[in-house]
Amino acid sequence: MKKHQVTIIDIAKNLGISKSTVSRALTNNPNVSAETRKAVLEMAKSLDYQPNMLALSLIKNETRLLGVIIPDIQKPFFAAIVSGIQHAVGRMGYRTIIAQSDESPQIEKENIQALMLSRVDGFLICHTRDTRNFDHVKTLYQKGFPLVSFARICQELPIPKVVEDDFNGLYTTTQHLIETGRRRIALLAGPKHMRASKLRQQGYMAALRQNGITYDQDLVEHTRFLPEHVTSAVHKWLALPKPPDAICTIYDAGGIQIIQLLKNKGIRIPEDIAVAGFGNDPVASLVEPGLTTFEQRPYEIGLIAGKQMLDTLKKKFTDMPPEITISQGKLIVRSST
Amino acid sequence: MKKHQVTIIDIAKNLGISKSTVSRALTNNPNVSAETRKAVLEMAKSLDYQPNMLALSLIKNETRLLGVIIPDIQKPFFAAIVSGIQHAVGRMGYRTIIAQSDESPQIEKENIQALMLSRVDGFLICHTRDTRNFDHVKTLYQKGFPLVSFARICQELPIPKVVEDDFNGLYTTTQHLIETGRRRIALLAGPKHMRASKLRQQGYMAALRQNGITYDQDLVEHTRFLPEHVTSAVHKWLALPKPPDAICTIYDAGGIQIIQLLKNKGIRIPEDIAVAGFGNDPVASLVEPGLTTFEQRPYEIGLIAGKQMLDTLKKKFTDMPPEITISQGKLIVRSST
DNA sequence: TATTCTTTTGGGAACATTCCCACAACCGTT
DNA sequence: AACGGTTGTGGGAATGTTCCCAAAAGAATA
């Protein structure tokens, strides 16, 4: 079944020369006579020789493979980032191994350890919503692996980071809601410990403060991005003596679910309650009414992250501590507000 | 920067024993005394030894890496398949390198050649919508690479194939439209040479025939899945002396676009024209009206394809020619029909 | 013709690991 | 005491490649 693979030694034997000479001919080394090179190239072609990258990797200790750790490839946001990363690093001959953590910190850790053993040349990591311990990434850092952190970043290491326009996104969205006459604006946030959620909430609070609206703790709910959390948050808000006249969320899927819930209850959007999201997922424009949302460009985030990885691999960042890069976004107003 | 990596030779030197013995202790080979094994394990731990999979791969000529070739990871259909594949093969310690062809047959070919050089252990391939020449896959087959073809399959090789419920899907959908009183049913198909498109069209035609409806060539349009093709098809149909009272498509994105187009023209759905899709993309339930569609389970397709790959790797299919597997679907009726 | 310089080639180490073979040490049996 | 068996260990080949060093062959100079 599996026949002997053709090696440079086979070429050498067939031509009665040494493997060193064959290697030179194949690698464009100048120290070969023109006729020898020609003979080697022809023989390589006729034997259908394929270089064995494994042997090369072993010598150079470089695989040209990058590990990409994401929670879930089925989320359009992550799929777009992966696409961006691949297009950025593919030009330089790097391939990516995608590993999904399924939002489990344990699996995230296992994936990283497995890819470390596979000797990938670097890691691009987006943590699970529950990752709070970063020891596994610190180990990577100590071992000298090039690292780039994106979206849900690790702040405890001096590595390149690419994030969304968190603060500004919710600041702008909240500002827009206030400008359209809303005063009791609820916020569907994420896990309390999560950096992006905290920043987005700060943007929301800053807009309220700037417009002289007092912050009402009852109008802010924290979720772990699960549908049941959204349902209970909405029910809680609707049961308030003074229910909100607008709800903004830190993620589109939550906004879309809220639209469905409110429609089912016969509540008019945006007349009774306005709804806004974050991210501009492909679905945001398809729901009825269209979801007002702060656009993010995940593909661009991937491109930037990939670029940063290439720079790190070229050791451009030997001294200067790598900065955090914010991918700008903009508000897209649709009929939900 | 990059310090010397710890090898079994370092362990051997530190303990004053040979590398063979260290190797045995580390691989649970029985021919080591209990005390030696203990000493080796402790030393390995204290030196933070990490086995080098590259060397192992070189010896065994096996990387535990699989190449997955898809057109576009940003399409939910392919993202779900990838997820299924990963979960199926991950259990057996296989990792996947995802390569996107961006619907370009040329890039598809280049990706396959690059991954071949990287010595992946097998390929799971979904071709571009324009791939008609399969020489690159035949080369792979001749070289003995395990192959699995899914969704847009290559029919010219005796390899495992996993496909959607093509014929039945459009047969059932068309049948449903007829049962709800439709008589002039248009079909938005795909490229003429594409197997899935042909089969789906056959399902559509079979349902018409069985109900005594004569096939009208004017009601069938072929697209390359681009939005502009959809627009011109719809315009053409609406300009007919007797426009259709239903439109079914072989992909959800087309159906959704048609819904938008008709709504913009003030045409009522489903009263004036009913619309049906294929695939049950996540968005199908979110548009208004909800898109009736024939559900496919891409995650399941991925699981099956991954399973078939594992079987092929275990050489289960030495003799029997591998069959084509059809992932069953079912009609989901929503308010667009 | 001898000497130096350049070009081309071959031999072997190195990368990290496993596996086969040989040998030593120890044990029990005759 | 000699023999056969088991158990633990070391040495070296093998995987496919590159790279360094030495040497051979050829060309150019004195």
XYZ file of C-alpha atoms (C1' of nucleotides) in Angstrom:
734
model
C 0.000 0.000 0.000
C 2.311 2.712 1.228
C 5.211 2.574 -1.145
C 8.667 3.902 -0.396
C 8.689 7.647 -0.798
C 11.234 9.126 -3.187
C 14.118 10.867 -1.387
C 17.144 12.816 -2.489
C 19.160 9.647 -1.901
C 17.174 7.890 -4.625
C 18.000 10.713 -6.998
C 21.654 10.556 -5.969
C 21.881 6.798 -6.525
C 20.229 6.991 -9.910
C 22.728 9.610 -11.040
C 25.745 8.141 -9.276
C 26.398 11.310 -7.286
C 26.176 12.186 -3.608
C 23.104 13.362 -1.754
C 24.906 16.602 -0.851
C 25.133 17.536 -4.501
C 21.490 16.695 -5.068
C 20.513 18.820 -2.092
C 22.529 21.715 -3.466
C 20.980 21.414 -6.893
C 17.502 21.375 -5.403
C 18.023 24.348 -3.084
C 19.482 26.682 -5.714
C 22.844 26.615 -4.020
C 25.342 28.229 -6.465
C 28.036 25.619 -5.892
C 26.738 23.152 -8.483
C 27.630 22.932 -12.139
C 24.883 23.787 -14.555
C 24.806 20.331 -16.100
C 24.628 18.545 -12.746
C 21.749 20.773 -11.686
C 19.920 20.063 -14.905
C 20.360 16.322 -14.508
C 19.141 16.435 -10.897
C 16.099 18.510 -11.759
C 15.157 16.154 -14.564
C 15.619 13.082 -12.421
C 13.589 14.685 -9.610
C 10.796 15.320 -12.046
C 10.856 11.862 -13.562
C 10.844 10.174 -10.152
C 8.138 12.601 -8.948
C 10.246 13.665 -5.990
C 8.477 15.540 -3.169
C 10.652 17.160 -0.513
C 9.901 15.993 3.009
C 9.050 19.058 5.042
C 9.119 17.018 8.213
C 12.864 16.501 7.971
C 13.312 20.184 7.255
C 11.139 21.134 10.202
C 13.180 18.894 12.456
C 16.409 20.598 11.444
C 15.135 24.159 11.458
C 12.843 23.606 14.402
C 10.152 25.496 12.526
C 6.909 24.066 11.184
C 5.351 27.074 9.433
C 2.218 26.133 11.315
C 0.330 28.504 13.631
C -2.131 27.507 16.332
C -5.391 29.459 16.402
C -7.450 28.995 19.554
C -11.064 30.144 19.377
C -14.208 29.303 21.314
C -16.492 28.332 18.412
C -15.946 28.429 14.664
C -19.713 28.428 14.086
C -20.046 31.958 15.441
C -19.808 34.265 12.416
C -17.576 36.604 14.397
C -14.893 33.975 14.931
C -15.244 32.517 11.453
C -14.530 35.956 9.990
C -11.512 36.437 12.252
C -10.132 33.050 11.237
C -10.583 33.984 7.602
C -8.692 37.226 8.158
C -5.868 35.487 9.974
C -5.517 32.899 7.230
C -5.412 35.464 4.471
C -2.829 37.523 6.377
C -0.400 34.734 7.190
C -1.031 32.584 4.106
C 0.954 34.985 1.952
C 4.053 34.213 3.986
C 3.529 30.474 3.680
C 2.066 29.906 7.126
C -0.814 27.493 7.666
C -3.167 27.523 10.615
C -4.407 24.769 12.861
C -7.771 25.842 14.237
C -8.710 24.480 17.643
C -12.113 25.108 19.213
C -12.396 25.354 22.971
C -16.203 25.141 22.944
C -16.065 27.879 25.606
C -14.431 25.463 28.044
C -11.294 26.792 29.785
C -10.189 23.204 30.334
C -10.379 22.328 26.629
C -8.669 25.603 25.799
C -5.781 24.557 28.023
C -5.622 21.064 26.526
C -5.667 22.400 22.978
C -2.820 24.762 23.718
C -0.759 21.996 25.261
C -1.419 19.658 22.349
C -0.449 22.257 19.774
C 2.655 23.081 21.779
C 3.744 19.472 21.418
C 3.021 19.662 17.682
C 5.595 22.424 17.642
C 3.530 25.137 16.012
C 5.542 28.307 15.423
C 3.160 30.566 17.329
C -0.298 31.021 18.817
C -3.177 33.375 18.116
C -5.559 33.106 21.028
C -9.081 34.203 21.874
C -10.061 32.974 25.317
C -13.326 31.437 26.444
C -15.836 33.673 28.178
C -14.877 31.947 31.447
C -11.084 31.933 31.217
C -9.729 33.728 34.265
C -6.523 31.828 34.884
C -3.849 32.479 32.293
C -1.088 30.191 33.562
C -1.189 28.093 30.391
C -0.509 31.167 28.262
C 2.208 32.350 30.606
C 3.936 28.996 30.202
C 3.804 29.516 26.451
C 5.268 32.974 26.875
C 8.094 31.736 29.069
C 8.957 29.071 26.543
C 9.372 31.828 23.984
C 6.397 31.065 21.736
C 5.287 34.059 19.669
C 1.819 35.010 20.890
C -0.993 37.290 19.744
C -4.135 37.796 21.784
C -7.351 38.961 20.160
C -10.950 39.878 21.054
C -11.055 38.251 24.487
C -7.508 39.076 25.365
C -5.060 38.165 28.088
C -3.931 41.374 29.730
C -1.324 39.836 31.963
C 1.390 39.535 29.317
C 3.288 42.050 27.172
C 2.170 40.602 23.842
C 0.383 42.138 20.831
C -3.363 42.439 21.340
C -6.173 43.237 18.915
C -9.574 44.188 20.240
C -12.907 45.610 19.219
C -13.939 49.205 19.722
C -15.507 48.342 23.072
C -15.853 51.560 25.036
C -16.581 53.736 22.046
C -19.103 51.236 20.676
C -21.439 51.372 23.610
C -20.789 55.029 24.218
C -21.905 55.855 20.673
C -24.883 53.500 20.765
C -26.113 54.850 24.087
C -25.613 58.402 22.894
C -27.734 57.622 19.845
C -30.519 56.193 22.007
C -30.489 59.278 24.193
C -30.601 61.545 21.160
C -33.700 59.727 19.929
C -35.413 60.590 23.195
C -34.797 57.509 25.334
C -34.205 57.984 29.030
C -34.556 54.595 30.705
C -31.956 52.588 28.834
C -31.279 49.023 29.946
C -28.008 47.219 29.287
C -27.568 43.521 28.626
C -23.903 42.973 29.548
C -21.628 39.927 29.650
C -19.765 38.170 32.464
C -18.618 40.650 35.115
C -14.954 39.652 34.965
C -14.746 39.986 31.177
C -12.680 42.904 29.985
C -14.767 43.656 26.871
C -17.983 43.602 28.868
C -16.567 45.934 31.498
C -15.339 48.403 28.884
C -18.620 48.367 26.994
C -20.497 48.969 30.217
C -18.184 51.889 30.959
C -18.994 53.359 27.553
C -22.695 53.031 28.325
C -22.261 54.648 31.729
C -20.155 57.475 30.341
C -22.873 58.378 27.832
C -25.508 58.350 30.574
C -23.393 60.533 32.847
C -22.602 63.003 30.114
C -26.322 63.468 29.495
C -27.193 63.814 33.145
C -29.026 60.497 33.356
C -28.548 58.729 36.668
C -27.277 55.199 36.469
C -29.885 52.663 37.588
C -28.439 49.351 38.742
C -31.744 47.595 38.072
C -31.352 48.278 34.364
C -28.068 46.387 33.999
C -28.028 42.601 33.747
C -25.018 40.332 33.324
C -25.226 37.210 31.156
C -22.932 34.416 30.103
C -24.313 34.863 26.580
C -26.826 32.057 27.025
C -30.405 32.442 25.711
C -31.978 31.663 29.094
C -30.080 34.529 30.709
C -31.482 36.890 28.102
C -35.030 35.693 28.696
C -34.860 36.166 32.435
C -33.241 39.596 32.078
C -36.025 40.793 29.789
C -38.718 39.404 32.083
C -37.135 41.150 35.027
C -37.044 44.478 33.204
C -40.622 44.238 32.006
C -41.777 43.570 35.553
C -40.198 46.785 36.875
C -42.515 49.589 38.029
C -40.887 51.756 35.403
C -39.781 49.414 32.595
C -37.053 50.570 30.175
C -37.818 52.426 26.932
C -34.670 51.070 25.279
C -32.431 48.039 25.647
C -28.910 47.912 24.381
C -26.822 44.782 24.410
C -23.135 44.085 24.073
C -23.709 41.396 21.436
C -26.033 41.080 18.441
C -27.340 37.598 19.166
C -28.724 38.978 22.450
C -30.333 41.919 20.652
C -31.954 39.626 18.115
C -33.298 37.368 20.810
C -34.727 40.395 22.616
C -36.462 41.515 19.419
C -38.116 38.116 19.119
C -39.157 38.131 22.771
C -40.665 41.596 22.643
C -42.483 40.907 19.376
C -44.004 37.765 20.876
C -45.336 39.861 23.754
C -46.856 42.365 21.367
C -44.487 45.117 22.406
C -43.744 47.481 19.527
C -40.167 48.089 18.431
C -38.978 50.830 18.506
C -42.144 52.702 19.580
C -42.445 51.060 23.020
C -38.892 49.832 23.440
C -35.913 50.460 21.185
C -33.311 47.710 20.831
C -29.649 47.955 19.845
C -26.908 45.375 19.424
C -23.169 45.242 18.988
C -21.120 43.672 16.232
C -23.214 43.901 13.070
C -23.488 40.154 12.624
C -24.745 39.138 9.161
C -28.148 38.434 10.701
C -28.590 41.930 12.152
C -29.841 43.328 8.870
C -32.235 40.444 8.249
C -34.394 40.516 11.344
C -37.522 42.602 11.378
C -37.129 45.356 12.415
C -33.472 45.639 11.361
C -31.210 45.773 14.381
C -29.360 49.009 15.056
C -25.857 47.954 15.951
C -22.282 49.100 16.294
C -20.377 47.559 13.439
C -17.261 45.514 14.115
C -15.045 44.155 11.375
C -13.931 40.754 12.570
C -12.237 39.977 9.264
C -10.095 43.064 9.756
C -9.341 42.046 13.339
C -8.090 38.745 11.954
C -5.972 40.499 9.344
C -4.365 42.705 11.987
C -3.781 39.802 14.359
C -2.181 37.797 11.560
C 0.008 40.735 10.641
C 1.117 41.156 14.243
C 1.991 37.468 14.364
C 4.164 37.792 11.276
C 5.928 40.763 12.854
C 6.488 38.814 16.057
C 7.881 35.887 14.108
C 10.305 38.258 12.413
C 11.264 39.377 15.911
C 10.364 42.955 15.170
C 9.292 43.362 18.770
C 12.476 42.552 20.632
C 12.438 45.637 22.803
C 9.356 47.783 22.532
C 6.405 46.385 24.430
C 3.661 45.630 21.878
C 0.679 47.908 22.065
C -2.986 47.062 22.028
C -4.648 47.661 18.650
C -8.256 48.780 18.515
C -10.199 47.943 15.372
C -12.446 50.948 14.771
C -16.163 50.512 14.202
C -19.186 52.679 13.410
C -22.827 52.857 14.349
C -25.308 51.426 11.890
C -28.779 52.765 12.518
C -31.669 50.522 11.477
C -35.347 50.496 12.315
C -35.082 48.920 15.766
C -34.259 52.370 17.235
C 16.235 33.927 22.945
C 15.506 30.424 21.750
C 17.234 28.245 24.291
C 18.250 24.666 23.685
C 15.228 22.454 23.973
C 15.365 19.599 26.456
C 15.768 16.193 24.803
C 15.938 12.625 26.031
C 19.713 12.869 25.661
C 19.783 15.593 28.314
C 17.843 13.327 30.635
C 20.184 10.460 29.844
C 23.304 12.495 30.519
C 21.965 13.824 33.797
C 21.245 10.316 35.003
C 24.336 8.712 33.487
C 22.297 6.225 31.462
C 21.700 5.748 27.731
C 19.045 7.474 25.638
C 17.570 4.074 24.757
C 16.714 3.465 28.381
C 15.209 6.921 28.734
C 13.110 6.335 25.650
C 11.882 3.048 27.052
C 10.982 4.595 30.390
C 9.061 7.362 28.673
C 7.124 5.108 26.295
C 5.941 2.646 28.936
C 8.075 -0.072 27.452
C 8.094 -2.944 30.022
C 11.826 -3.589 29.715
C 12.878 -1.013 32.299
C 13.344 -1.484 36.009
C 10.871 0.311 38.207
C 13.546 2.453 39.847
C 15.077 3.565 36.541
C 11.657 4.512 35.240
C 10.942 6.508 38.350
C 14.256 8.365 38.099
C 13.662 9.160 34.425
C 10.151 10.409 35.020
C 11.323 12.656 37.834
C 14.199 14.028 35.811
C 11.886 14.618 32.833
C 9.567 16.583 35.076
C 12.304 18.627 36.695
C 13.872 19.520 33.338
C 10.398 20.231 31.884
C 10.964 17.812 29.037
C 8.571 18.021 26.059
C 8.700 15.216 23.504
C 9.418 16.400 19.970
C 6.581 15.196 17.785
C 8.473 16.277 14.685
C 11.101 13.580 15.159
C 8.342 11.052 15.792
C 6.468 12.145 12.705
C 9.610 11.782 10.634
C 10.127 8.196 11.788
C 6.509 7.096 11.585
C 5.786 9.175 8.493
C 2.553 10.272 10.157
C 1.701 13.769 11.325
C -1.750 13.266 12.880
C -2.737 16.282 10.814
C -5.610 16.305 8.334
C -6.112 18.791 5.512
C -9.620 20.224 5.184
C -10.277 22.050 1.929
C -13.370 24.272 1.861
C -14.454 27.225 -0.243
C -15.214 29.717 2.548
C -15.194 29.348 6.324
C -17.461 32.374 6.667
C -20.419 30.485 5.187
C -22.300 28.993 8.155
C -22.720 25.747 6.229
C -18.978 25.159 5.940
C -18.234 26.426 9.441
C -20.642 23.846 10.833
C -19.105 21.069 8.748
C -15.631 22.018 9.945
C -16.854 21.936 13.510
C -18.301 18.451 12.973
C -15.109 17.186 11.384
C -12.999 18.542 14.225
C -15.152 17.004 16.902
C -15.151 13.657 15.098
C -11.423 13.353 14.528
C -10.266 15.242 17.624
C -11.130 12.285 19.816
C -8.542 10.215 18.002
C -5.889 12.875 18.396
C -6.102 14.266 14.886
C -5.846 18.002 14.235
C -7.090 19.779 11.144
C -5.483 22.358 8.920
C -8.268 24.358 7.313
C -7.532 25.824 3.896
C -9.968 28.119 2.101
C -10.095 28.090 -1.672
C -12.215 31.278 -1.863
C -14.159 29.438 -4.602
C -11.100 29.501 -6.850
C -10.188 26.145 -8.451
C -6.626 27.397 -8.812
C -6.254 28.186 -5.099
C -7.914 24.869 -4.275
C -5.222 23.129 -6.266
C -2.414 25.129 -4.679
C -3.726 24.477 -1.182
C -3.863 20.759 -1.817
C -0.327 20.713 -3.147
C 0.978 22.740 -0.205
C -0.698 20.477 2.341
C 0.617 17.429 0.512
C 4.140 18.735 1.064
C 3.320 19.312 4.729
C 2.640 15.605 4.842
C -0.871 15.684 6.245
C -2.249 12.191 6.865
C -5.353 12.699 4.732
C -7.692 15.144 3.036
C -11.334 16.061 3.487
C -12.361 18.044 0.451
C -15.287 20.169 -0.642
C -14.675 21.581 -4.099
C -15.334 25.083 -5.373
C -18.506 25.726 -7.317
C -16.360 25.890 -10.471
C -14.099 22.863 -10.013
C -14.533 20.606 -13.026
C -11.067 19.164 -13.404
C -10.141 16.703 -10.673
C -6.591 15.829 -11.701
C -5.158 17.252 -8.488
C -7.342 14.939 -6.407
C -6.525 11.987 -8.617
C -2.842 12.618 -8.005
C -3.568 12.524 -4.294
C -5.432 9.267 -4.727
C -2.624 7.681 -6.712
C -0.131 8.675 -4.048
C -2.239 6.756 -1.555
C -3.549 9.670 0.530
C -6.737 8.835 2.427
C -9.496 10.995 0.975
C -13.054 11.917 1.876
C -15.211 14.056 -0.369
C -18.158 15.993 1.026
C -20.996 18.285 -0.109
C -19.547 19.240 -3.496
C -18.037 15.884 -4.187
C -15.672 14.389 -6.725
C -17.465 11.528 -8.405
C -14.541 10.290 -10.417
C -12.843 8.387 -7.606
C -13.855 5.408 -5.422
C -13.560 7.279 -2.127
C -16.055 7.875 0.723
C -18.494 10.681 -0.014
C -20.948 12.512 2.207
C -23.671 14.608 0.650
C -26.857 16.437 1.440
C -30.314 15.073 0.770
C -30.360 16.732 -2.631
C -33.016 14.999 -4.709
C -35.356 14.365 -1.836
C -34.981 17.907 -0.545
C -36.316 19.612 -3.609
C -38.810 16.863 -4.278
C -40.324 17.356 -0.836
C -40.240 21.139 -1.028
C -41.888 21.211 -4.462
C -44.470 18.683 -3.328
C -45.301 20.935 -0.386
C -45.720 23.956 -2.674
C -48.040 21.999 -4.947
C -50.075 20.809 -1.968
C -50.571 24.406 -0.892
C -52.095 25.167 -4.260
C -49.142 26.463 -6.269
C -48.949 25.598 -9.945
C -46.353 27.883 -11.527
C -43.295 27.073 -9.452
C -39.990 28.651 -10.433
C -36.628 27.162 -9.531
C -33.455 29.073 -8.752
C -30.754 26.463 -9.438
C -26.937 26.492 -9.323
C -24.265 25.988 -11.986
C -25.394 23.496 -14.632
C -22.410 21.174 -14.226
C -22.765 20.926 -10.445
C -23.929 17.556 -9.218
C -25.964 18.856 -6.263
C -27.722 21.393 -8.447
C -28.605 18.783 -11.051
C -29.974 16.375 -8.438
C -32.029 19.063 -6.740
C -33.448 20.106 -10.075
C -34.340 16.488 -10.772
C -36.192 16.327 -7.449
C -38.112 19.443 -8.419
C -38.951 18.023 -11.838
C -40.021 14.671 -10.401
C -42.511 16.370 -8.094
C -43.925 18.401 -10.973
C -44.265 15.330 -13.183
C -45.941 13.284 -10.477
C -48.558 15.998 -10.094
C -49.153 16.372 -13.807
C -47.598 19.822 -14.027
C -45.700 20.415 -17.241
C -42.133 21.549 -16.874
C -41.620 25.118 -18.072
C -38.055 25.923 -19.048
C -38.666 29.641 -18.516
C -39.183 29.016 -14.816
C -35.722 27.579 -14.228
C -32.682 29.845 -13.860
C -29.095 28.831 -13.216
C -26.865 30.944 -10.959
C -23.331 30.846 -9.688
C -24.717 31.779 -6.275
C -23.967 35.464 -6.788
C -26.508 38.119 -5.702
C -26.633 39.746 -9.145
C -27.686 36.441 -10.717
C -30.559 36.213 -8.264
C -31.713 39.728 -9.034
C -31.767 39.199 -12.777
C -33.550 35.861 -12.413
C -36.306 37.414 -10.324
C -36.704 40.320 -12.718
C -36.977 37.934 -15.622
C -39.680 35.900 -13.896
C -41.704 38.934 -12.893
C -41.661 40.146 -16.492
C -43.174 36.889 -17.795
C -46.737 37.018 -19.190
C -47.643 34.489 -16.510
C -45.248 35.085 -13.564
C -44.682 32.304 -11.027
C -46.819 31.895 -7.909
C -43.942 30.267 -6.043
C -40.162 30.305 -6.173
C -38.012 27.613 -4.715
C -34.255 27.841 -4.527
C -31.501 25.347 -3.956
C -29.860 27.525 -1.282
C -31.159 29.634 1.579
C -29.143 32.764 0.871
C -30.903 32.924 -2.527
C -34.293 32.479 -0.909
C -33.586 35.231 1.596
C -32.460 37.585 -1.108
C -35.628 36.853 -3.067
C -37.744 37.638 -0.022
C -36.038 41.025 0.280
C -36.481 41.731 -3.435
C -40.168 40.844 -3.470
C -40.872 42.813 -0.310
C -39.214 45.882 -1.804
C -41.522 45.580 -4.799
C -44.581 45.340 -2.566
C -45.271 41.757 -3.549
C -46.892 39.837 -0.698
C -45.274 36.636 0.588
C -46.736 34.041 0.502
C -50.060 35.410 -0.808
C -48.739 36.535 -4.207
C -45.608 34.434 -4.403
C -44.448 31.759 -1.998
C -40.703 31.351 -1.414
C -38.745 28.312 -0.226
C -35.068 27.706 0.417
C -32.736 24.828 1.071
C -30.394 24.232 3.976
C -32.025 25.860 7.017
C -29.227 28.333 7.549
C -29.366 30.061 10.949
C -30.763 33.154 9.241
C -33.730 31.344 7.659
C -35.794 31.600 10.851
C -34.954 35.259 11.395
C -36.164 36.852 8.184
C -39.699 38.073 7.925
C -41.591 36.075 6.836
C -39.695 33.036 8.083
C -38.257 31.043 5.185
C -39.690 27.596 4.528
C -36.688 25.428 3.873
C -35.429 21.875 3.706
C -33.231 21.380 6.713
C -29.678 20.127 6.274
C -27.431 19.271 9.182
C -23.975 20.393 8.156
C -22.540 19.618 11.588
C -23.708 16.039 11.127
C -22.226 15.933 7.635
C -18.918 16.957 9.182
C -19.214 14.292 11.866
C -19.861 11.602 9.249
C -17.054 12.807 7.003
C -14.668 12.812 9.961
C -15.777 9.328 10.915
C -15.220 8.083 7.383
C -11.751 9.579 7.421
C -10.907 7.738 10.633
C -12.135 4.504 9.060
C -10.053 5.121 5.951
C -6.989 5.815 8.083
C -7.558 2.503 9.848
C -7.668 0.958 6.379
C -11.118 -0.423 6.945
C -11.884 0.075 3.281
C -9.236 -2.087 1.642
C -11.606 -3.978 -0.608
C -15.166 -2.759 -0.574
C -15.666 0.366 -2.631
C -16.823 3.103 -0.240
C -20.417 4.130 -0.636
C -21.918 7.568 -0.813
C -23.581 8.641 2.439
C -26.638 10.869 2.322
C -27.316 12.989 5.375
C -31.087 12.988 5.749
C -33.006 16.238 6.097
C -36.570 17.335 6.664
C -38.878 20.091 5.495
C -39.354 23.015 7.863
C -42.481 24.949 7.001
C -42.494 28.626 7.938
C -44.631 31.551 6.887
C -43.015 32.180 3.496
C -45.208 29.392 1.973
C 56.280 23.051 -14.554
C 55.084 24.298 -10.207
C 51.943 27.115 -7.418
C 47.867 29.250 -6.150
C 43.118 29.985 -6.609
C 38.462 28.687 -7.773
C 34.934 25.520 -8.693
C 32.656 21.327 -7.837
C 32.020 17.267 -5.256
C 31.711 13.790 -1.356
C 31.594 12.455 3.535
C 29.728 12.982 7.706
C 27.448 15.348 11.584
C 23.268 17.202 13.156
C 18.123 17.443 14.242
C 15.100 13.955 18.232
C 13.313 9.927 18.433
C 12.330 4.672 18.165
C 13.577 0.091 17.476
C 16.437 -3.812 16.751
C 20.314 -6.401 18.239
C 23.765 -7.707 21.377
C 25.487 -8.218 25.836
C 25.713 -8.316 30.746
C 23.803 -9.556 35.091
C 21.108 -12.352 37.714
C 18.161 -16.275 38.682
C 16.907 -21.101 38.972
C 17.541 -25.774 37.482
C 20.095 -29.943 36.576
C 29.707 -25.815 38.176
C 27.556 -25.505 33.892
C 23.545 -24.362 31.367
C 19.364 -21.986 29.873
C 16.230 -18.388 30.727
C 14.736 -13.810 31.964
C 15.550 -8.978 32.738
C 17.674 -4.642 32.156
C 20.864 -1.906 29.584
C 23.808 0.242 25.858
C 25.125 0.888 20.983
C 23.885 1.969 16.636
C 20.896 2.298 12.572
C 17.127 4.579 10.615
C 13.815 8.525 9.328
C 15.140 12.834 5.163
C 17.239 16.789 4.975
C 20.891 20.731 5.316
C 25.293 22.424 6.261
C 30.116 22.415 7.249
C 34.578 20.805 6.119
C 37.809 18.529 3.377
C 39.388 17.034 -0.889
C 39.585 16.575 -5.794
C 39.558 18.618 -10.189
C 40.278 22.198 -13.072
C 41.886 26.888 -14.379
C 44.950 30.726 -14.039
C 49.202 32.733 -12.788
C 54.235 32.910 -11.999
